[in-house]
Coordinates of C-alpha atoms and ligand atoms in Angstrom, one line a residue:
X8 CA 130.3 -151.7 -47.8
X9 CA 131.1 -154.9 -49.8
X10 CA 132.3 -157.2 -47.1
X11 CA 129.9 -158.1 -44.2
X12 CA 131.0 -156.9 -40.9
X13 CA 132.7 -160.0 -39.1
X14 CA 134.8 -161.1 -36.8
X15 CA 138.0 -162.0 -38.1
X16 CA 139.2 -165.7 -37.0
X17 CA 142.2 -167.6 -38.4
X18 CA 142.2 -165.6 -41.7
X19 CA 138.5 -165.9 -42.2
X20 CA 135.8 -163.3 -41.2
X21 CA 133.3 -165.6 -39.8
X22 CA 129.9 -165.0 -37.8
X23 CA 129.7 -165.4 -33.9
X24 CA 128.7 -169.2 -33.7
X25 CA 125.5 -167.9 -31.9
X26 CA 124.7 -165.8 -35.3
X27 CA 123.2 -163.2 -32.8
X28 CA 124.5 -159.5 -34.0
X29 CA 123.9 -155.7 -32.4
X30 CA 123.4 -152.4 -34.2
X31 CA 126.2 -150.1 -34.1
X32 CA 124.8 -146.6 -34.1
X33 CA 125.7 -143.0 -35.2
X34 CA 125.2 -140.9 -32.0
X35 CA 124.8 -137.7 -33.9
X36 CA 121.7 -138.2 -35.1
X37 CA 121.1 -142.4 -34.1
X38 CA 121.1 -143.8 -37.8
X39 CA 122.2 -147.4 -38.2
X40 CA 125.6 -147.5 -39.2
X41 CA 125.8 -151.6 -39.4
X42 CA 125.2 -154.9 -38.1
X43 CA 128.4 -156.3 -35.9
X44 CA 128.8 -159.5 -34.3
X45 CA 127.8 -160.6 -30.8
X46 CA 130.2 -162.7 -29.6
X47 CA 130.8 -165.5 -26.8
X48 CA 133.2 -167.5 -25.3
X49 CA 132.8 -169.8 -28.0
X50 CA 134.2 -167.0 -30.1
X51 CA 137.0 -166.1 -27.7
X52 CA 138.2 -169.8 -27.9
X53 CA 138.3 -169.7 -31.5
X54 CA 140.6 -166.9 -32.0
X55 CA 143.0 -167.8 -29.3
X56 CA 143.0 -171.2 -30.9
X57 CA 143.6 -170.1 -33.8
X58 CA 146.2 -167.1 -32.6
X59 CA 148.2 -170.5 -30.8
X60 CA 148.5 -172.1 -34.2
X61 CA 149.7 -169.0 -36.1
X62 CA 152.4 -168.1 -33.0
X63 CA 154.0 -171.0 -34.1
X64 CA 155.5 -169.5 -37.5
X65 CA 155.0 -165.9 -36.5
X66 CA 157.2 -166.1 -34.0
X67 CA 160.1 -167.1 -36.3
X68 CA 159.4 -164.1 -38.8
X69 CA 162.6 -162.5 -38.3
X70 CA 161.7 -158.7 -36.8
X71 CA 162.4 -156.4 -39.2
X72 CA 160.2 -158.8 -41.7
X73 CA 157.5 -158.9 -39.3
X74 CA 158.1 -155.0 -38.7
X75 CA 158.0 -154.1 -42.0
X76 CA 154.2 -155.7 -42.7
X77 CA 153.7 -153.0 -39.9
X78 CA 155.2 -150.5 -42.2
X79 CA 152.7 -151.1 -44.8
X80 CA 149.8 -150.7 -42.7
X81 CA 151.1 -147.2 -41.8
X82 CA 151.0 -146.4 -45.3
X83 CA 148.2 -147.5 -46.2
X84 CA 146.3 -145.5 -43.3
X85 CA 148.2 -142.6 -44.3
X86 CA 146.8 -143.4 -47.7
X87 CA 143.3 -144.0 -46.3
X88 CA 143.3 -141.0 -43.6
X89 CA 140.4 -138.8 -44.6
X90 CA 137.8 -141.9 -45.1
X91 CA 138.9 -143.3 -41.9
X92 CA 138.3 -139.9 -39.8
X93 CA 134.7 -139.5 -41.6
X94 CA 133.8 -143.0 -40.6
X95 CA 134.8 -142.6 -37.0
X96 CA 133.4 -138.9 -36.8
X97 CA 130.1 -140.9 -37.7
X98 CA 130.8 -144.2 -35.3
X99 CA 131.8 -142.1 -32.6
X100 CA 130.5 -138.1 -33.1
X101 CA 134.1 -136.3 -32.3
X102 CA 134.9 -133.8 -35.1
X103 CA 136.6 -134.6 -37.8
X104 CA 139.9 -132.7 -37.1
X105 CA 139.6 -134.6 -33.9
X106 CA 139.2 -138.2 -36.0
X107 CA 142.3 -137.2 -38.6
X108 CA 144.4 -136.4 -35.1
X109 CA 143.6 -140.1 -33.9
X110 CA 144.1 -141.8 -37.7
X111 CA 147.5 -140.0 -37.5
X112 CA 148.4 -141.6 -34.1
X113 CA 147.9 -144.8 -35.8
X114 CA 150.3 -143.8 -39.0
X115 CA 152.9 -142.3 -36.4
X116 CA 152.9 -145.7 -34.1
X117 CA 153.2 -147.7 -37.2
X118 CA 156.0 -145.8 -38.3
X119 CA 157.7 -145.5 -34.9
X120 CA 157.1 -149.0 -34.4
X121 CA 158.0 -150.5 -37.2
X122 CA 161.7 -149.1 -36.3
X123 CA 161.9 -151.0 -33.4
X124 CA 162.1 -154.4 -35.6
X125 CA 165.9 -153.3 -36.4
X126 CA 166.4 -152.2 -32.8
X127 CA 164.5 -154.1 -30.5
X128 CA 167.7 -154.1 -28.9
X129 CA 169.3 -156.4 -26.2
X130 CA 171.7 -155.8 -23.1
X131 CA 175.1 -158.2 -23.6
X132 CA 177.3 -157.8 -20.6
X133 CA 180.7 -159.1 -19.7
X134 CA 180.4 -162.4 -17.9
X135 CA 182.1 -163.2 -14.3
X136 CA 183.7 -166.1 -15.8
X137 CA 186.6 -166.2 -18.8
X138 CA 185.6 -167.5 -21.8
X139 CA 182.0 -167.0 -21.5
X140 CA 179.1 -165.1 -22.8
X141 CA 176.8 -163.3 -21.0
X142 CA 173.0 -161.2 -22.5
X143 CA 169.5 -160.7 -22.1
X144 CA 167.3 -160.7 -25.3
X145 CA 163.7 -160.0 -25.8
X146 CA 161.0 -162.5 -26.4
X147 CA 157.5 -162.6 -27.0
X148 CA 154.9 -163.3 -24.8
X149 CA 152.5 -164.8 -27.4
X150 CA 148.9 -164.2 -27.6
X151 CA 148.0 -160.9 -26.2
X152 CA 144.5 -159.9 -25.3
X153 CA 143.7 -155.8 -26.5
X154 CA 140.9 -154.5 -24.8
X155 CA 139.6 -150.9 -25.5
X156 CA 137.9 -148.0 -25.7
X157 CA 135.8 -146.2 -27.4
X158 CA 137.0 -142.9 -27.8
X159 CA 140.3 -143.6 -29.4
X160 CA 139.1 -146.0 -31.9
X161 CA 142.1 -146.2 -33.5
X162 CA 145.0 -144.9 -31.7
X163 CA 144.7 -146.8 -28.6
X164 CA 144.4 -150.3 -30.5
X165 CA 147.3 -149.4 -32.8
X166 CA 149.2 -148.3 -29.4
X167 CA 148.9 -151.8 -28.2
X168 CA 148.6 -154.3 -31.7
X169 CA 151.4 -152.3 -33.3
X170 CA 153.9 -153.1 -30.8
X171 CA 152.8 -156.7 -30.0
X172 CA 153.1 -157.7 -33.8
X173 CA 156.8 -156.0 -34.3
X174 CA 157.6 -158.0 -30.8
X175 CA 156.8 -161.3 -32.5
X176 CA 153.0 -161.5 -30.6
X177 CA 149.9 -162.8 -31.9
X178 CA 146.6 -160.8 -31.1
X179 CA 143.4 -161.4 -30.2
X180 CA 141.6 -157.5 -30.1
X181 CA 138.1 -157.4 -28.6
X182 CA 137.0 -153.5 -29.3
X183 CA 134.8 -151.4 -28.0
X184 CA 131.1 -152.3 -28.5
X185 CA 130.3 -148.5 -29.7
X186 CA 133.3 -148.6 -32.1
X187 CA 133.3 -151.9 -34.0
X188 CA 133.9 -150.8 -37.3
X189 CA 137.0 -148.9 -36.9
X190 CA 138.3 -152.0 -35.5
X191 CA 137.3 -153.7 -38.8
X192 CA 139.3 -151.4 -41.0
X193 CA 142.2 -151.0 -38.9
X194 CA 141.9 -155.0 -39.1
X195 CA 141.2 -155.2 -42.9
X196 CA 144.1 -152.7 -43.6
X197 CA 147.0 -155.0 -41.1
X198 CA 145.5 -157.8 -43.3
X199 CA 145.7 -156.3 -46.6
X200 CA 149.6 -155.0 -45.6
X201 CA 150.4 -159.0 -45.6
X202 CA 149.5 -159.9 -41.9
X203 CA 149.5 -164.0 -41.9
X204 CA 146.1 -165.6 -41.2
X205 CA 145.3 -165.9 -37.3
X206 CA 148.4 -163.4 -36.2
X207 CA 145.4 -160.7 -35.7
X208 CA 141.9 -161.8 -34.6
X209 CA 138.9 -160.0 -33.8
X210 CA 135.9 -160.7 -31.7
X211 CA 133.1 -158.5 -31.4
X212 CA 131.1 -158.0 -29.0
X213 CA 130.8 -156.9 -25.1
X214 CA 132.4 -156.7 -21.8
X215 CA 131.0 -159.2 -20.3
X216 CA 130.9 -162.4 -22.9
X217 CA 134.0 -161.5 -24.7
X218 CA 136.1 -159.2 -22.5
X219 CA 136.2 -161.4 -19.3
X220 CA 136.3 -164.6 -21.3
X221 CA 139.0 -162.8 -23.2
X222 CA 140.7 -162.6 -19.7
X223 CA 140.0 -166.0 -18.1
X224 CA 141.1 -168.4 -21.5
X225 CA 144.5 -170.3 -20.0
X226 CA 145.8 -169.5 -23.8
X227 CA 146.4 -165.6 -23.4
X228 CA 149.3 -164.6 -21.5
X229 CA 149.1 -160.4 -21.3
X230 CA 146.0 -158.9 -21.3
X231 CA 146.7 -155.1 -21.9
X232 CA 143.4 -153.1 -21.4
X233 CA 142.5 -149.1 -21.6
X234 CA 138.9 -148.3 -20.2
X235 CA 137.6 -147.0 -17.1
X236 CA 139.6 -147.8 -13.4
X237 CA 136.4 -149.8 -11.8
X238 CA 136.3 -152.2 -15.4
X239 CA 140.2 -151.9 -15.3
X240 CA 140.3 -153.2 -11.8
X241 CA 138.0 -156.1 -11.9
X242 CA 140.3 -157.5 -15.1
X243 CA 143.3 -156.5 -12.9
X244 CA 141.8 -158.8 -10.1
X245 CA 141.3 -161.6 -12.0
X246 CA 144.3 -161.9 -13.9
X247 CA 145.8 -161.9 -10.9
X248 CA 144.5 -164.4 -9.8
X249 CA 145.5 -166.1 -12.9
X250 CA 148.9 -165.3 -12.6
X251 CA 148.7 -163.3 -15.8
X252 CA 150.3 -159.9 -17.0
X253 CA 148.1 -157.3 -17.4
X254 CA 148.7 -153.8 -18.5
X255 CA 146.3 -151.0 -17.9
X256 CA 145.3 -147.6 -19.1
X257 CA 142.4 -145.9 -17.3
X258 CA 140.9 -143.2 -15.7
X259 CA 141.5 -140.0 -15.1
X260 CA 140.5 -136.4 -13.6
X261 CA 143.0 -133.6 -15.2
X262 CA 143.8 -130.4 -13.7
X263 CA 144.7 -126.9 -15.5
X264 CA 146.7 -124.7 -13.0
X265 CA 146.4 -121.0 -13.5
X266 CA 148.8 -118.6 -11.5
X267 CA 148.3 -115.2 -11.2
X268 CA 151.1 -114.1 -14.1
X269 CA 149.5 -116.2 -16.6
X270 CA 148.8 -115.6 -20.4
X271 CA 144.8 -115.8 -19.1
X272 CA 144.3 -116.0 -23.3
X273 CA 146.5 -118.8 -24.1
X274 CA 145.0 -120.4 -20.8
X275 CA 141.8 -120.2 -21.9
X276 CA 141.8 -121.6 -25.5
X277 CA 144.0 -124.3 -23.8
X278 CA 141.3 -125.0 -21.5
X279 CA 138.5 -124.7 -24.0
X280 CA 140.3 -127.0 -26.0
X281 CA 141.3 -130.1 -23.4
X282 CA 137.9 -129.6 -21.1
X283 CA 135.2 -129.9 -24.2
X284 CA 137.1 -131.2 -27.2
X285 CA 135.8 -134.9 -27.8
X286 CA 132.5 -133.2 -25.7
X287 CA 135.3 -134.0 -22.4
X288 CA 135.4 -138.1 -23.3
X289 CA 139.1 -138.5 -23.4
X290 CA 140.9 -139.8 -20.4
X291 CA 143.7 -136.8 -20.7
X292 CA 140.7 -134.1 -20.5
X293 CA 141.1 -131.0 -18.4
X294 CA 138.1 -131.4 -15.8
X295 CA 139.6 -129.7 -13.1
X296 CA 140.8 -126.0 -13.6
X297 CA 142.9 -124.6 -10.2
X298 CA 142.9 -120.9 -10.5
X299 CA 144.7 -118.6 -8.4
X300 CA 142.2 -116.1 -6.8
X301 CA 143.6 -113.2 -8.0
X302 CA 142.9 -114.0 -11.9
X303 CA 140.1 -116.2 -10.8
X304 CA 137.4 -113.8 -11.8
X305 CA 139.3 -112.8 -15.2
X306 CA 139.6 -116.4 -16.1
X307 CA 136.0 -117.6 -15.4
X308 CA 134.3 -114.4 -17.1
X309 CA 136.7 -115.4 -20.5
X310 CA 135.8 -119.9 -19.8
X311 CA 132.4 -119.2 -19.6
X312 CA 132.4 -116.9 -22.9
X313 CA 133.9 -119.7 -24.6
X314 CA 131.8 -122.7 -23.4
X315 CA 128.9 -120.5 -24.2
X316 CA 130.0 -119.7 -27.5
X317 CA 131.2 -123.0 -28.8
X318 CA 128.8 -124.4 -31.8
X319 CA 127.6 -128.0 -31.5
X320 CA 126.6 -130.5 -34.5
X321 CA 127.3 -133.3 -36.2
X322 CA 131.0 -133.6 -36.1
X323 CA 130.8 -134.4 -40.0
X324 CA 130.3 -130.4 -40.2
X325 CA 133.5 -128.1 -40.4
X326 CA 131.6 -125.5 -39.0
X327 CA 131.1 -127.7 -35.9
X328 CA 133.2 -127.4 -32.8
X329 CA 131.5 -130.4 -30.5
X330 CA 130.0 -133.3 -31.6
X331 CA 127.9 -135.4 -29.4
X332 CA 128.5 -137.8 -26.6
X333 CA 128.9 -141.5 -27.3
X334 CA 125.5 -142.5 -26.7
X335 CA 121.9 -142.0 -24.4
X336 CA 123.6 -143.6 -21.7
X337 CA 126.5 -141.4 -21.0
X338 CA 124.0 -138.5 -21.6
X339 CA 122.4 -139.5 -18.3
X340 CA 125.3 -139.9 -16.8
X341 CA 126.7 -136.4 -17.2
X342 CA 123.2 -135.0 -16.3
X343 CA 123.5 -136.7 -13.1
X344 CA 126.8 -135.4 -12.1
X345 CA 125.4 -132.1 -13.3
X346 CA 122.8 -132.1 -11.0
X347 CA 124.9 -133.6 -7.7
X348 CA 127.4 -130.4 -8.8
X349 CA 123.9 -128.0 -8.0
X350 CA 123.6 -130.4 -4.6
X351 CA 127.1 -130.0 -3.3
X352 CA 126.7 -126.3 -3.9
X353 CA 128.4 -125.5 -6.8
X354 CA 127.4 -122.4 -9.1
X355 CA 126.5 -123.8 -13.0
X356 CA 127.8 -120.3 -14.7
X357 CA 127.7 -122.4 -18.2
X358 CA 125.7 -124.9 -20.0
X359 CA 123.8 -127.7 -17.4
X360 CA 121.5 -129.3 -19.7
X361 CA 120.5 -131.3 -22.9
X362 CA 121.4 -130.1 -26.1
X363 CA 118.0 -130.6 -28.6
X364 CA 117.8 -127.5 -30.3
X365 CA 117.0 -128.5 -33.8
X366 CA 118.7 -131.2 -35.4
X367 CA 120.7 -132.1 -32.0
X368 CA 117.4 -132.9 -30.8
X369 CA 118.1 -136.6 -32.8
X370 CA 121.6 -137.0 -31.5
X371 CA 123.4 -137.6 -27.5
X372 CA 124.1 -133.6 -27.0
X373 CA 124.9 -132.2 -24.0
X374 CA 126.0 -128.3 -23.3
X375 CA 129.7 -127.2 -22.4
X376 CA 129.1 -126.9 -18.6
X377 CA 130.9 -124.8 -16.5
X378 CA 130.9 -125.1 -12.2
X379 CA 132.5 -122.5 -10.0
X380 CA 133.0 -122.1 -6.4
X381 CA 133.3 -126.4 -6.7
X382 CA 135.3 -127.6 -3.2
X383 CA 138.2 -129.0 -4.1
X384 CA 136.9 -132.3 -2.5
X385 CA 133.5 -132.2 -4.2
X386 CA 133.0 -135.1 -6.0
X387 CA 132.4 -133.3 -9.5
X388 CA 135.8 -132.3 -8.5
X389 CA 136.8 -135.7 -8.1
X390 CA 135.0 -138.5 -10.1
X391 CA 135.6 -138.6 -13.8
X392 CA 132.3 -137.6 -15.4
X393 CA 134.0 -138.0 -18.9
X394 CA 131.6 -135.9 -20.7
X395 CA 131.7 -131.9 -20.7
X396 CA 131.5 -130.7 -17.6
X397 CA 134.0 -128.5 -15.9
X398 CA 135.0 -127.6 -12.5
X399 CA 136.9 -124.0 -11.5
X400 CA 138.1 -124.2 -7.7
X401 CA 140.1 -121.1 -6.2
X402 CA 143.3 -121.3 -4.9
X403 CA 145.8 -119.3 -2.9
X404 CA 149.0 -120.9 -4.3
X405 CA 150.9 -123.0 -6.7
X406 CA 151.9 -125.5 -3.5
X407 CA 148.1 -125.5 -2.8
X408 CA 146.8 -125.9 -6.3
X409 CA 149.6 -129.3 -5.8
X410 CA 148.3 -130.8 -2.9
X411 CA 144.7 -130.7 -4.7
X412 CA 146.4 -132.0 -7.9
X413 CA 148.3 -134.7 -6.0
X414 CA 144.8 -135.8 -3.5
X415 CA 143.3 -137.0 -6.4
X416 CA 142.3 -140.8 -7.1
X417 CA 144.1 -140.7 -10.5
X418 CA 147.2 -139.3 -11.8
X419 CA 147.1 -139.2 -15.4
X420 CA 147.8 -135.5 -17.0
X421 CA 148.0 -131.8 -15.6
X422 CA 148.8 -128.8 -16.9
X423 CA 150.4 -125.5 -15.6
X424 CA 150.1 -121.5 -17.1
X425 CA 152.7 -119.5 -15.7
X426 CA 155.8 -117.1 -16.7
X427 CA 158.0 -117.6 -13.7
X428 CA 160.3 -120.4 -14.5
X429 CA 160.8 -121.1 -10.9
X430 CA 157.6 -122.0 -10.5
X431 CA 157.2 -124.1 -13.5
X432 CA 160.3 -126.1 -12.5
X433 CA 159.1 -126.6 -8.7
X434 CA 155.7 -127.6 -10.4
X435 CA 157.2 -130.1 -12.8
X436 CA 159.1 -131.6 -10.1
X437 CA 156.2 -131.7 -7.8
X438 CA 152.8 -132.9 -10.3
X439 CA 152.6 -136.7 -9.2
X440 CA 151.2 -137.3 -12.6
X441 CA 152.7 -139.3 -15.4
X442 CA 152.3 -136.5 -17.9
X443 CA 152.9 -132.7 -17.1
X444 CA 152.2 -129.8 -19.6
X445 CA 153.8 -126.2 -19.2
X446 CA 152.2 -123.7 -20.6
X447 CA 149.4 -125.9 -22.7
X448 CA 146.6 -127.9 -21.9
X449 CA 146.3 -131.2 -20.4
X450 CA 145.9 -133.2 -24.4
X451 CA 148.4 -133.6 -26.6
X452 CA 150.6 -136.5 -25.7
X453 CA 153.2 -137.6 -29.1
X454 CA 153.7 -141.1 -29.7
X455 CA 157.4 -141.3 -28.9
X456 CA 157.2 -140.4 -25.3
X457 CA 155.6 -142.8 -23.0
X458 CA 152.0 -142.3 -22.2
X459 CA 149.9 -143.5 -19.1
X460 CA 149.4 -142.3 -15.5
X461 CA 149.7 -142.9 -11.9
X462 CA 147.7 -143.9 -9.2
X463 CA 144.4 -145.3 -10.1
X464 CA 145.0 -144.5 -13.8
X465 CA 147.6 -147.5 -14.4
X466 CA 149.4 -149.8 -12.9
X467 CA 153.2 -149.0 -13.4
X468 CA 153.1 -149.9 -17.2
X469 CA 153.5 -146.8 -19.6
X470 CA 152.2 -147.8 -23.2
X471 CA 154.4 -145.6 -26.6
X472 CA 157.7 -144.1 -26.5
X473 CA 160.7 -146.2 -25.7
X474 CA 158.8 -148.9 -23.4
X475 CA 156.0 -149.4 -25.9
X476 CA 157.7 -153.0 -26.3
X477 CA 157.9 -153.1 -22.3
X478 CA 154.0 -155.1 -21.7
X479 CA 154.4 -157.3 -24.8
X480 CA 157.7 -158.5 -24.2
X481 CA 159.6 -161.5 -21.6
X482 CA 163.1 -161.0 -20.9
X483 CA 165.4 -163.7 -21.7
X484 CA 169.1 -164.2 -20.3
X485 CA 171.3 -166.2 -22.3
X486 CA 174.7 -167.5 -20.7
X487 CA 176.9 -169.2 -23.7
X488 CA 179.9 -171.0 -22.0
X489 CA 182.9 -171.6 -24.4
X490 CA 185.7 -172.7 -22.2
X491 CA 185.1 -176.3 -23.1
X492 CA 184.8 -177.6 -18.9
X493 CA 182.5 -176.6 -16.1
X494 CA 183.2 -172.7 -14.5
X495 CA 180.9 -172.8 -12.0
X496 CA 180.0 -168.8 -10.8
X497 CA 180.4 -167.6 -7.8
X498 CA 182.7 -170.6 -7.1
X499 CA 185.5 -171.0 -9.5
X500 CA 186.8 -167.6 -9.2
X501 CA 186.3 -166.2 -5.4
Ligands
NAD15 P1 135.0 -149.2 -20.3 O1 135.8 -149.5 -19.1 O2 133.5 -149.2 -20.1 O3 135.3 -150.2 -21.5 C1 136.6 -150.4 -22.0 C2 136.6 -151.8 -22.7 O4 136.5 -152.8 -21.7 C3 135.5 -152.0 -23.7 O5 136.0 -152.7 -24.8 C4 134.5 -152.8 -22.9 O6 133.6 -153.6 -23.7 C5 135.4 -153.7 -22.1 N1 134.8 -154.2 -20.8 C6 133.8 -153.7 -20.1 N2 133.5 -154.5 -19.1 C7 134.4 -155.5 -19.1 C8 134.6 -156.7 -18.3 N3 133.9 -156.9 -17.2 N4 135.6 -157.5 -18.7 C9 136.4 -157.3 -19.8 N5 136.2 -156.2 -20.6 C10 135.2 -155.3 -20.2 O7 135.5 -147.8 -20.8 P2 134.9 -146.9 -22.0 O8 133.6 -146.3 -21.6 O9 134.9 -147.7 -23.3 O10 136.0 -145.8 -22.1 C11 136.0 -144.7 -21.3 C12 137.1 -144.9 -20.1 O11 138.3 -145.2 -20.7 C13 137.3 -143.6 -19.3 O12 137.4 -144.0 -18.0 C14 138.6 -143.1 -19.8 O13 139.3 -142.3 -18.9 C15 139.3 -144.4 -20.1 N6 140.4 -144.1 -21.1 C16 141.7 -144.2 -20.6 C17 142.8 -143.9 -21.4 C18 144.2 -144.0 -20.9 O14 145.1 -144.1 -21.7 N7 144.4 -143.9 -19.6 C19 142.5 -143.6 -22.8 C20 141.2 -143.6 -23.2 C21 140.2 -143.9 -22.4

């Protein structure tokens, strides 16, 4: 890697003024993958300084100018897409058909984005009042503060910077601290499309001395954030506070519903698929499977098979099916909800441990897990463990297998496997969650529809699709009188 790994201020890549740096490591097997800034405040005030001056002129780019900048950096990650999934299969361990899914996001919401510079459209409306104009136009909000996660490392950014740019926005991004350099290529490749100095910024480093200080500086206006609900939360509260919008993206605990007259084949690859693909870190993960007890037996003997069979590795591998979780940390963590499932009673009928046989041994494995018999109000069937553990729970119905759906905390995605079409319209009608599968698993949202959840998962704001311009934009109503003498409304002509 020619270019050192900076943060990207005003056009330059600069150090953090404290000089201090972190290691960013592989979690497959722990080697050093590069040396990344550790920012401050002092950082933060530097990039929204700088975003404020560049806002200025950006602003005045006319849209489909600005748009098609955005264009280019599409293309050029279309270009780019194979390197760009190996190095995030190494930053972050998912494999790599996982790691070209999430580089195509990116190429998609460039493309789908860059459209909206020729639409972007407003509302005009006939006025009250002859001879005059009535409409409401779109504005920016100017610097927007991205905050994200890990396990997207470049969909979710291009989700939110995408958008904000085509909108007329400046950016300052602070990304994940396990997936700074994906940020840096996404930010080298908006920069080598012909982004103007200071419209993007980047500052590395964590939650705590760049995220909050992110949040608190009087010069951003949105923060829109995607992380866990208790991080998501605390931002939430202070922005508030601050009288600032804020956009948010976070947890969630998925549920597969399978009734008795379902494909228990298609059900189970789907399940196989959304509970241990990216080893269970994605917020759309199935977690949650609500079987109906007559195929309950069928369906666990076929899950278990699977999680049993699948082959863990170093996600680099095509033979590989599950790489390894993001890091030592979240290893624990999953242990521990492993072990509270055995507490609350649950039966482990898969997987429950470390995975160190060999070469996984040097990497943050863990084994597909499986839990039956789990109470619907356990709290493995509750909390998001975000990692690959999964919960069966027995029910008698589809208006049972609802209420369990509907109890929980979060309301992101949920799936249901059926053949009556009765059923699957009742259940579409009835899922309080903000995206509903039929007849697939509980992954696999497209760009152009919105994406984001109820309940504790969001907070009203859906990110893609047509309101992907919806957190990054102000609406402004323009009233252009032409009669040449006061018309008062509401007056003049009642
Ligand atoms: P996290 O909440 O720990 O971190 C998210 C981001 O917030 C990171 O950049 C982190 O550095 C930053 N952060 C942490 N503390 C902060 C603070 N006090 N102030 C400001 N910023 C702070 O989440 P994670 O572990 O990176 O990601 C996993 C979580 O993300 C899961 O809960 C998952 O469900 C959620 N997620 C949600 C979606 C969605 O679209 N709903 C998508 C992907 C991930």
């Amino acid at each position: 890697m020619s270019q050192p790994f900076d943060n990207l201020i005003g056009g330059r890549w600069v150090r953090a003024r404290s000089g201090r740096t972190v290691p960013n490591h592989n979690p497959a097997n722990g080697e050093v993958l590069g040396e990344f800034p550790s920012s401050g405040p002092e950082d933060v005030d530097d990039a929204v300084q700088a975003a404020l001056r560049a806002f200025d002129s950006w602003r005045l780019v006319p849209a489909p100018k600005r748009a098609e900048i955005v264009y280019r950096a599409g293309a050029l990650l279309r270009e780019r897409k194979a390197e760009l999934a190996r190095a995030m299969t190494r930053e972050m361990g998912k494999v790599l058909a996982e790691t070209g899914g999430d580089v195509q996001e990116g190429i998609d919401m460039a493309f789908y984005a860059a459209g909206e510079g020729r639409r972007m459209h407003g509302v005009t409306t006939p006025s009250e009042m002859r001879d005059k104009w009535a409409m409401s136009v779109r504005v920016p909000v100017g610097v927007v503060g991205v905050i994200t996660p890990w396990n997207f490392p470049l969909a979710i950014p291009s989700w939110k910077i995408l958008p904000a740019l085509v909108a007329g926005n400046v950016v300052v991004f602070k990304p994940a601290t396990d997936t700074p350099e994906l940020a840096w290529h996404f930010a080298r490749i908006l920069e080598e499309a012909g982004l103007p100095p200071g419209v993007l910024n980047v500052v590395f480093g964590s939650g705590a001395e760049v995220g909050m200080p992110l949040v608190d500086h009087p010069g951003v206006a949105v923060i829109s954030f995607t992380g866990s609900t208790d991080v998501g939360l605390g931002i939430a509260a202070r922005a508030g506070a601050l009288g600032k919008r804020v956009s948010l993206e976070m947890g969630g605990k998925n549920a597969v519903i399978v009734l008795e007259d379902a494909d228990l084949g298609l059900a189970t690859e789907a399940i196989l698929w959304s509970a241990f693909g990216t080893a269970g870190q994605r917020c759309t993960a199935c977690s949650r499977v609500l079987v109906h007890e007559r195929v309950h037996d069928a369906l666990l003997d076929r899950v278990t098979a699977g999680a049993r069979a699948l082959r863990l590795g170093d996600g680099l591998e095509p033979s590989t099916q599950i790489g390894p979780l993001i890091n030592p940390g979240q290893v624990d963590r999953v242990h521990g909800y492993v072990e509270l499932g055995i507490e609350e009673g649950a039966e482990l009928v898969a997987g429950g441990g470390r995975a160190t046989a060999g070469e996984l041994a040097r990497g943050s494995f863990y084994q597909p897990t499986v839990f039956t018999r789990v109470k619907a109000d356990a709290r493995i069937a509750i909390e998001e463990i975000f990692g690959p553990v999964l919960s069966v729970v027995k029910v008698a119905d589809l208006a049972e297998a609802v209420q369990i759906n509907n109890a929980s905390r979060f309301g992101l995605s949920s799936s249901i496997f059926t053949r009556d079409v009765n059923r699957v319209f009742a259940a579409m009608r009835d899922l309080a969650t903000g995206i509903v599968y039929v007849n697939h698993g509980t992954t696999g949202a497209e760009i152009h529809l919105p994406f984001g959840g109820m309940r504790g998962t969001g907070n009203g704001h859906r990110e893609a699709g047509h309101t992907l311009l919806d957190p990054f934009t102000e609406w402004k109503s323009i009233y252009v009188d032409f009669s040449g003498r006061l018309q008062r409304a509401q007056i003049d002509n009642n």
